[in-house]
mmCIF file with all atom_site columns, C-alpha atoms in Angstrom:
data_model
loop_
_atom_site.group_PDB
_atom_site.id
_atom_site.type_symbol
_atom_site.label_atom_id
_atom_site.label_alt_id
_atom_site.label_comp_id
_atom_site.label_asym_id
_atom_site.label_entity_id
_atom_site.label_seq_id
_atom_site.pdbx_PDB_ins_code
_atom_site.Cartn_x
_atom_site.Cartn_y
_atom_site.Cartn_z
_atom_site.occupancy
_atom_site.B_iso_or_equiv
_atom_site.pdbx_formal_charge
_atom_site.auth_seq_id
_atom_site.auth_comp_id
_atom_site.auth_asym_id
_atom_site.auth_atom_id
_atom_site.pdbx_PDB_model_num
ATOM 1   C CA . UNK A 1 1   ? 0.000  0.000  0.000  1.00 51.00 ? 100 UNK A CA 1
ATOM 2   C CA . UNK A 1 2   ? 1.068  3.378  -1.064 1.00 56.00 ? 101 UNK A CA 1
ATOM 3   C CA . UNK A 1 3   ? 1.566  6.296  1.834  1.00 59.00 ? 102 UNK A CA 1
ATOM 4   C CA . UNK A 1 4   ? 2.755  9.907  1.054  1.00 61.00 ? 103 UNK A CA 1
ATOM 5   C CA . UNK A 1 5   ? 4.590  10.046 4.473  1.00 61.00 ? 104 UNK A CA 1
ATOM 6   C CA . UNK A 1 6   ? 7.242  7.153  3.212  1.00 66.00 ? 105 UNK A CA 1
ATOM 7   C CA . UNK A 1 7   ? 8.328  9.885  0.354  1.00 64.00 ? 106 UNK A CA 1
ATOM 8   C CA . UNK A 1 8   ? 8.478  12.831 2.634  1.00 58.00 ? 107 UNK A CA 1
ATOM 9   C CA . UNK A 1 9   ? 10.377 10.233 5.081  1.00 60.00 ? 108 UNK A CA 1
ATOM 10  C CA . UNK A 1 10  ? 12.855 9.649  2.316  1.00 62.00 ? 109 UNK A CA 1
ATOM 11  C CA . UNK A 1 11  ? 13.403 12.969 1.144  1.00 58.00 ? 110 UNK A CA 1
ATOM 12  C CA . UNK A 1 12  ? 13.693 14.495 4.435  1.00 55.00 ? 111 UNK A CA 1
ATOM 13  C CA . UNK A 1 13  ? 16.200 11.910 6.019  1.00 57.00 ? 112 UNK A CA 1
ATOM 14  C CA . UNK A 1 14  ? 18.079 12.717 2.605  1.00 57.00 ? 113 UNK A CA 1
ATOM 15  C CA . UNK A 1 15  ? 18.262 16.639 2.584  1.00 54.00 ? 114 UNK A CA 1
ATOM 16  C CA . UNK A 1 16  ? 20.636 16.061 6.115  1.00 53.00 ? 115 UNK A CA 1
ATOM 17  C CA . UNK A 1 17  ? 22.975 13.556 4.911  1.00 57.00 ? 116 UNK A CA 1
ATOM 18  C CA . UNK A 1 18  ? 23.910 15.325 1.557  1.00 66.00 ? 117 UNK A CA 1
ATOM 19  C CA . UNK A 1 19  ? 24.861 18.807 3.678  1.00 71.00 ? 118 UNK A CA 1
ATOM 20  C CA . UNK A 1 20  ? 28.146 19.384 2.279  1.00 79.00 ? 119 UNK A CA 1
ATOM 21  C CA . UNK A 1 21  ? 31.147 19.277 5.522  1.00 83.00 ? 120 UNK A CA 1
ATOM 22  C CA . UNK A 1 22  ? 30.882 23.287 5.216  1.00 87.00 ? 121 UNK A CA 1
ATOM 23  C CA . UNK A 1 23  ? 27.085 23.814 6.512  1.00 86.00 ? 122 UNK A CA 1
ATOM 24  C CA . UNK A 1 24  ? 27.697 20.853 8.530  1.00 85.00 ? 123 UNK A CA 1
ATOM 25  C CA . UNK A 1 25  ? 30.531 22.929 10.064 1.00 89.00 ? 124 UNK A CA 1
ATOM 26  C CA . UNK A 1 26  ? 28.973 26.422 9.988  1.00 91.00 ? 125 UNK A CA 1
ATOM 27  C CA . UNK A 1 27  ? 25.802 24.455 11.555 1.00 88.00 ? 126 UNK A CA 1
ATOM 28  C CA . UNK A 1 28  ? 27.866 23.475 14.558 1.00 91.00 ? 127 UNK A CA 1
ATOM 29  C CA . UNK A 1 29  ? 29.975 26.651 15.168 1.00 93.00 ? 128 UNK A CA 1
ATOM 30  C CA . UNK A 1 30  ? 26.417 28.393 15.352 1.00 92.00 ? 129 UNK A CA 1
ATOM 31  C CA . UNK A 1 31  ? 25.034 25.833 17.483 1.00 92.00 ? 130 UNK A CA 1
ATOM 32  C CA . UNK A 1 32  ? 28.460 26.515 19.504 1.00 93.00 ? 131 UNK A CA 1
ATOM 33  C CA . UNK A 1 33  ? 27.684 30.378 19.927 1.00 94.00 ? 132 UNK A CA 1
ATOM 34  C CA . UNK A 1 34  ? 24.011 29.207 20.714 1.00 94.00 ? 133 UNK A CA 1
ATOM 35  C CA . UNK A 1 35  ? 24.708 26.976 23.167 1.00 94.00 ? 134 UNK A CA 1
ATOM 36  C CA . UNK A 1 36  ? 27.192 28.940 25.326 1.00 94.00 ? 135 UNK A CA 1
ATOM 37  C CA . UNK A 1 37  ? 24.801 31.996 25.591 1.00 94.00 ? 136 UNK A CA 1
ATOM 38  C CA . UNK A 1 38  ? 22.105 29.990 27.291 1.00 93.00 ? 137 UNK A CA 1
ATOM 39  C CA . UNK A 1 39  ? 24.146 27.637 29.133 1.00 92.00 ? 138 UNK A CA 1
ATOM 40  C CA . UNK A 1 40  ? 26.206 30.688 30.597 1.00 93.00 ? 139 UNK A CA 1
ATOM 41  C CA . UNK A 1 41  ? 22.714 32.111 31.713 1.00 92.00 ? 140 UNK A CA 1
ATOM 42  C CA . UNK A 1 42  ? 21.239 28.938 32.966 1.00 89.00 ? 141 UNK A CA 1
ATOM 43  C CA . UNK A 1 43  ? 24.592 28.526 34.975 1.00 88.00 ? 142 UNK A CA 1
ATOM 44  C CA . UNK A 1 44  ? 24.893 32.017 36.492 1.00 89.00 ? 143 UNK A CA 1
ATOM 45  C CA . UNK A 1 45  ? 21.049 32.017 37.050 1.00 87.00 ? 144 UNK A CA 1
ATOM 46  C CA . UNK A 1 46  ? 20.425 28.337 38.662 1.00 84.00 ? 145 UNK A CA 1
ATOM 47  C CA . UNK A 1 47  ? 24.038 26.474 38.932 1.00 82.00 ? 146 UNK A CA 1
ATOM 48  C CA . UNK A 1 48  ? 25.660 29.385 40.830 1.00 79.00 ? 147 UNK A CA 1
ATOM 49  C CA . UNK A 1 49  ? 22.996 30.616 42.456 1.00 75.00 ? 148 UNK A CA 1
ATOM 50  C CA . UNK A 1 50  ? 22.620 29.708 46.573 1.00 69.00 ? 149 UNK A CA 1
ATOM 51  C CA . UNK A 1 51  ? 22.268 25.752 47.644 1.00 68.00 ? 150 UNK A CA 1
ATOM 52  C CA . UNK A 1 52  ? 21.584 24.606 43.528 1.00 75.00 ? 151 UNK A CA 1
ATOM 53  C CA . UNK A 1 53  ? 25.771 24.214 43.605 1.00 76.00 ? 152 UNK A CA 1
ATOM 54  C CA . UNK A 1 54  ? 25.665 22.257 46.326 1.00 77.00 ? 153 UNK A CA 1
ATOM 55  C CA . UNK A 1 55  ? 23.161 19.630 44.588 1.00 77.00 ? 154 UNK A CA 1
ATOM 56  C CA . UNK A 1 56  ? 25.984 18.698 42.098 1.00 78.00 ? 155 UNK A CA 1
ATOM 57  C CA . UNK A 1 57  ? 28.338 18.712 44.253 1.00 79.00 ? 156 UNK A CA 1
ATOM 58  C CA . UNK A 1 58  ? 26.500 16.020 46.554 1.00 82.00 ? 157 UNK A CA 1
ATOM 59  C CA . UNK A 1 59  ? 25.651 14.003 43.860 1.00 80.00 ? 158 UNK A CA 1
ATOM 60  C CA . UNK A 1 60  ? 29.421 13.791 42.630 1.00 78.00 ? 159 UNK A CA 1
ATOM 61  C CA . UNK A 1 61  ? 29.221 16.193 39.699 1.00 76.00 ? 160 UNK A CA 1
ATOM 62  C CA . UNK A 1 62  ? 26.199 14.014 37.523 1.00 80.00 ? 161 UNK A CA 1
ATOM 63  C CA . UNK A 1 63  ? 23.343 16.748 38.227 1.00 81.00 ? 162 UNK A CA 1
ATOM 64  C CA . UNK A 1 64  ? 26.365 18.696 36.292 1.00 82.00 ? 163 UNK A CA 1
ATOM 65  C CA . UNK A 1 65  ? 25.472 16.674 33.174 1.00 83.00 ? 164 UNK A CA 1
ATOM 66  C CA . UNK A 1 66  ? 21.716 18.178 33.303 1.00 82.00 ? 165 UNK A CA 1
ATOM 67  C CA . UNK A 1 67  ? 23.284 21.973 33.241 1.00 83.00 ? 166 UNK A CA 1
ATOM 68  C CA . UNK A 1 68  ? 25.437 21.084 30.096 1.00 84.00 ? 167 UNK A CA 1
ATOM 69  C CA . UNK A 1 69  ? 23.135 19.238 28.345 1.00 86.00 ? 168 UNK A CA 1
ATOM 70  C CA . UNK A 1 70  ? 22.702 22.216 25.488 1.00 89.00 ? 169 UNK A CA 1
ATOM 71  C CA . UNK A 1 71  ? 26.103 21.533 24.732 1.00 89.00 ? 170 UNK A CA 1
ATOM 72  C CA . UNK A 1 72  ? 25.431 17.784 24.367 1.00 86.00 ? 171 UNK A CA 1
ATOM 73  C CA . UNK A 1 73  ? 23.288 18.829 21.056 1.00 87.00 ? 172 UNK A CA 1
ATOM 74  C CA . UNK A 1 74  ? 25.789 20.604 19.285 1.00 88.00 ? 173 UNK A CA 1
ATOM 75  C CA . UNK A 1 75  ? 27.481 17.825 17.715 1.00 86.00 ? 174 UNK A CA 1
ATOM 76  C CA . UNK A 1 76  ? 23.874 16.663 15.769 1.00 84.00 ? 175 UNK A CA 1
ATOM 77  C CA . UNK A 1 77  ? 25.182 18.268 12.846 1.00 83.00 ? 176 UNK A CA 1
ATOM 78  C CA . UNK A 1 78  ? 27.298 15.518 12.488 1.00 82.00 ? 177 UNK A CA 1
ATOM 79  C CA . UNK A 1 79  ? 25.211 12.761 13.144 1.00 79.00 ? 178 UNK A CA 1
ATOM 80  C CA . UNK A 1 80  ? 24.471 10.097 10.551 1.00 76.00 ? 179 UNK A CA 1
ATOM 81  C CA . UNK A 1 81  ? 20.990 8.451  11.293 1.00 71.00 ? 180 UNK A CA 1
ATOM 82  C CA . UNK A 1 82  ? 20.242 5.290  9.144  1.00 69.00 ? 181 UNK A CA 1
ATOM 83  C CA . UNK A 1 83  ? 18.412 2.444  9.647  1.00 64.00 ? 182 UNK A CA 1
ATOM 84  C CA . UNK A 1 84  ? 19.932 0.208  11.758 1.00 67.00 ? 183 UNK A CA 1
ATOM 85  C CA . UNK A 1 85  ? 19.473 -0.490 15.739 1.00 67.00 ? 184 UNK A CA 1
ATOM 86  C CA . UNK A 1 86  ? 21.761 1.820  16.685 1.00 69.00 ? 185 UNK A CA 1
ATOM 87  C CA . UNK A 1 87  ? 19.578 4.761  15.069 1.00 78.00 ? 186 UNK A CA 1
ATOM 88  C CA . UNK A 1 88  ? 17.374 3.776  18.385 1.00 81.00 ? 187 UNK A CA 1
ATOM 89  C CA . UNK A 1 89  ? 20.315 5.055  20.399 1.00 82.00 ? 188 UNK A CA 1
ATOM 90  C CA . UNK A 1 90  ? 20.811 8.340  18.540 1.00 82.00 ? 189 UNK A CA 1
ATOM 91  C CA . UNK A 1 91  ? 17.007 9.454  18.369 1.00 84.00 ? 190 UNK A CA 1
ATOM 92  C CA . UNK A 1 92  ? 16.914 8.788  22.162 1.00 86.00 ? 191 UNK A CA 1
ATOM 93  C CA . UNK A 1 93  ? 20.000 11.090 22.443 1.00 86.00 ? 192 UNK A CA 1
ATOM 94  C CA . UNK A 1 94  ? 18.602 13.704 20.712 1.00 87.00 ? 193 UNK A CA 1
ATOM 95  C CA . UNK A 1 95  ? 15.477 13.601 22.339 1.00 89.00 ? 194 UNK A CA 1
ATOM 96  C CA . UNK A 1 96  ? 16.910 13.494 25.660 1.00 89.00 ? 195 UNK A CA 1
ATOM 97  C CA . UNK A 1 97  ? 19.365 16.274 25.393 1.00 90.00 ? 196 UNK A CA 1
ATOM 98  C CA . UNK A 1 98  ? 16.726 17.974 23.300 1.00 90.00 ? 197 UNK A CA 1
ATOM 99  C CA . UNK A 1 99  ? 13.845 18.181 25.909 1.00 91.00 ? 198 UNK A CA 1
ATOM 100 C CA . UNK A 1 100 ? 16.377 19.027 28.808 1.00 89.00 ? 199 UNK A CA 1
ATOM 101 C CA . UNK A 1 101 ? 17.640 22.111 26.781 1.00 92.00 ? 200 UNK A CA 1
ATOM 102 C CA . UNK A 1 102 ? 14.084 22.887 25.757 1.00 92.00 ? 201 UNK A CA 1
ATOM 103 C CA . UNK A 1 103 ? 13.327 22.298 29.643 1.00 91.00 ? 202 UNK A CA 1
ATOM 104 C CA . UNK A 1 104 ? 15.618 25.008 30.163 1.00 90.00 ? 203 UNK A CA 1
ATOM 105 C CA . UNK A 1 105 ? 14.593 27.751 27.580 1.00 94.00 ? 204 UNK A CA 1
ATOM 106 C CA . UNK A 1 106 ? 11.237 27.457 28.858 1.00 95.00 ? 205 UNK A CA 1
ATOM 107 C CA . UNK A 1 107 ? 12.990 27.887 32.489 1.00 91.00 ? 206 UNK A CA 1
ATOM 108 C CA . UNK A 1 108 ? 14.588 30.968 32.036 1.00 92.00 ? 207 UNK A CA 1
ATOM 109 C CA . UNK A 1 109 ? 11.572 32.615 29.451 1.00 94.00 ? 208 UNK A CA 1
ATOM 110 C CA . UNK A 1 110 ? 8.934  32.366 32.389 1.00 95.00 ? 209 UNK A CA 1
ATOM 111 C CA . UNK A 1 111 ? 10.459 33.430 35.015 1.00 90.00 ? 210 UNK A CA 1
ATOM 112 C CA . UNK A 1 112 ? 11.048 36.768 35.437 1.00 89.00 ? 211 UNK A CA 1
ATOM 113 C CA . UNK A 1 113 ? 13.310 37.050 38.572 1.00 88.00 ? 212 UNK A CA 1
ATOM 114 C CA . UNK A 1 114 ? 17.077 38.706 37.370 1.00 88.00 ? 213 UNK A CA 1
ATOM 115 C CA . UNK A 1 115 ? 17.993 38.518 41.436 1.00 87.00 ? 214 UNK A CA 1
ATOM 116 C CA . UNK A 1 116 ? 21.337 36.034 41.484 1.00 85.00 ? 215 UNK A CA 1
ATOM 117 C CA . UNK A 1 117 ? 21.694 34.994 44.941 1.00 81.00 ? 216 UNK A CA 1
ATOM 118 C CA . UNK A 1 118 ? 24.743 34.068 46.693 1.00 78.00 ? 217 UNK A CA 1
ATOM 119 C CA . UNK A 1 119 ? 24.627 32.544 49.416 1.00 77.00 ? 218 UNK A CA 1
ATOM 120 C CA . UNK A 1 120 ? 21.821 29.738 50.518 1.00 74.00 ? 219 UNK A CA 1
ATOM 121 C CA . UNK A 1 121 ? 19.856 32.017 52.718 1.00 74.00 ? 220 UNK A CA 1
ATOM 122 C CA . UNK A 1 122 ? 19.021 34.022 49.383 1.00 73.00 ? 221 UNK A CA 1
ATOM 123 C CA . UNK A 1 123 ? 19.946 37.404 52.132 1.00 80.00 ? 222 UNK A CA 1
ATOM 124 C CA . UNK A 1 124 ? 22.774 38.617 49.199 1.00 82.00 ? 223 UNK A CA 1
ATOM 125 C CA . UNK A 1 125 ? 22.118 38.507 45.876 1.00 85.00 ? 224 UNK A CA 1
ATOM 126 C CA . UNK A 1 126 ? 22.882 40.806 42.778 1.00 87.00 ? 225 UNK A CA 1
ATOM 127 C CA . UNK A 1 127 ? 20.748 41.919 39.752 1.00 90.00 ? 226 UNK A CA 1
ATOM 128 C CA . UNK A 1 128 ? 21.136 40.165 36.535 1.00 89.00 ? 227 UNK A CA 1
ATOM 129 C CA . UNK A 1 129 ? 20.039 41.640 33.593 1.00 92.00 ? 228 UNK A CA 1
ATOM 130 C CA . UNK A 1 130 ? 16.826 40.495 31.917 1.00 93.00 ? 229 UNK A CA 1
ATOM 131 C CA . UNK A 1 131 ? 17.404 40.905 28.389 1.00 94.00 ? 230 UNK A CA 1
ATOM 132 C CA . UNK A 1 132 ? 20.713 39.018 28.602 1.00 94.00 ? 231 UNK A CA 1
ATOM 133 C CA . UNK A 1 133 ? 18.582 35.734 30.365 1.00 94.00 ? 232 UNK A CA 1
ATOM 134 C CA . UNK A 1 134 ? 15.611 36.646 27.529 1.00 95.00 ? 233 UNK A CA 1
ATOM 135 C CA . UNK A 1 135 ? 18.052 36.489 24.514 1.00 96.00 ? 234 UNK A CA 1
ATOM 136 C CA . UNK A 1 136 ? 20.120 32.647 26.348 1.00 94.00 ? 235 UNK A CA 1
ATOM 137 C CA . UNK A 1 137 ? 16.030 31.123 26.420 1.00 94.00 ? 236 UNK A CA 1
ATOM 138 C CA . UNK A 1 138 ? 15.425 32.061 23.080 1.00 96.00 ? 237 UNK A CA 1
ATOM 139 C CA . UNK A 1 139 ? 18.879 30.306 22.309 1.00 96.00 ? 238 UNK A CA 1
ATOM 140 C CA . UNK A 1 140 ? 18.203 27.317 24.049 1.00 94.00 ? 239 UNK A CA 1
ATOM 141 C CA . UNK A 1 141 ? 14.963 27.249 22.509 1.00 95.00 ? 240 UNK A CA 1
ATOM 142 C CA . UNK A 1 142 ? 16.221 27.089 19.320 1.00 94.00 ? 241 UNK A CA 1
ATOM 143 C CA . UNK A 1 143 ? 18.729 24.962 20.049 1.00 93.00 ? 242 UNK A CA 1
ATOM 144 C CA . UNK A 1 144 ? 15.952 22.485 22.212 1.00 92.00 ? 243 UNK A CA 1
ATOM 145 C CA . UNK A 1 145 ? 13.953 22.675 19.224 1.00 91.00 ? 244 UNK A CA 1
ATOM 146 C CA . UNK A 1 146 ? 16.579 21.695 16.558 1.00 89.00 ? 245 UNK A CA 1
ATOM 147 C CA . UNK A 1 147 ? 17.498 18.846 18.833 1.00 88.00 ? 246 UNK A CA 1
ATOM 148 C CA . UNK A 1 148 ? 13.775 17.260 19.110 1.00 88.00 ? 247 UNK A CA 1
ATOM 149 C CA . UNK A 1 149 ? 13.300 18.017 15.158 1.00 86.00 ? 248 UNK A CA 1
ATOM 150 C CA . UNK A 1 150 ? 16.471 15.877 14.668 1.00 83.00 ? 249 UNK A CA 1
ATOM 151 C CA . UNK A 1 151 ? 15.762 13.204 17.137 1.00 79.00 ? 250 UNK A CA 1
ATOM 152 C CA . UNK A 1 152 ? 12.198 12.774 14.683 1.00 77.00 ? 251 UNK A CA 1
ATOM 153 C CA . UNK A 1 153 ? 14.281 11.831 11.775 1.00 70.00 ? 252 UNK A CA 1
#
């Protein structure tokens, strides 16, 4: 039986493995500049910020791996995704990565607080600035979103 999603299937899993190595490269270096604006914002906002630090440091650095994760999804440029069982392994990657980053955009575009606090009591804190944490959840968004839309190849 005949279904018009099998061509679209095709020809979409096609148009990202014939990127030539230069837009695979200018891809990445843009994802690059992406993801260090938002992680820098999630960090300074959430990592550094009163008792959050001391949640990765009691669970021996892994709750680090959940900060970093837009980071994780900058190397998708590169990834080949054909049928096989390890394609299983790299949609679950993206998708992971993907919906913590997007977890994180969404994060820092609702709330509205720019107070950076530092110390656990939240008693000394400093101002942030608002269209600096605006402009690092619109990067992770885009960055969340290109990760989920590759992790549906």
């Amino acid at each position: 039986m005949y279904s018009i999603n099998e061509p679209m299937k095709n020809f979409a899993s096609r148009i990202g493995q014939e990127l030539s190595v230069r837009y695979k490269l200018i891809s990445f270096f843009c994802l690059v500049v992406l993801a260090i604006i938002g992680t820098w914002q999630v960090v300074q906002y959430y990592l550094f910020s009163g008792a959050y630090f001391w949640f990765v440091i009691l669970t021996a650095g892994l709750l680090l791996f959940v900060y970093l994760a837009p980071i994780g999804l900058c190397v998708t440029p590169f990834i080949r995704f054909k049928s096989s069982s390890r394609n299983r392994l790299k949609k679950f990657y993206c998708n992971f990565v993907g919906s913590f980053t997007f977890m994180w955009a969404i994060i820092l575009l609702v709330d509205q607080d720019i107070k950076i606090y530092g110390d656990e009591g939240g008693v000394s804190y400093r101002n942030g600035s608002l269209p600096l944490k605006m402009l690092g959840g619109i990067s992770l968004l885009i960055i969340g979103l290109y990760g989920l839309l590759q992790g549906l190849q």
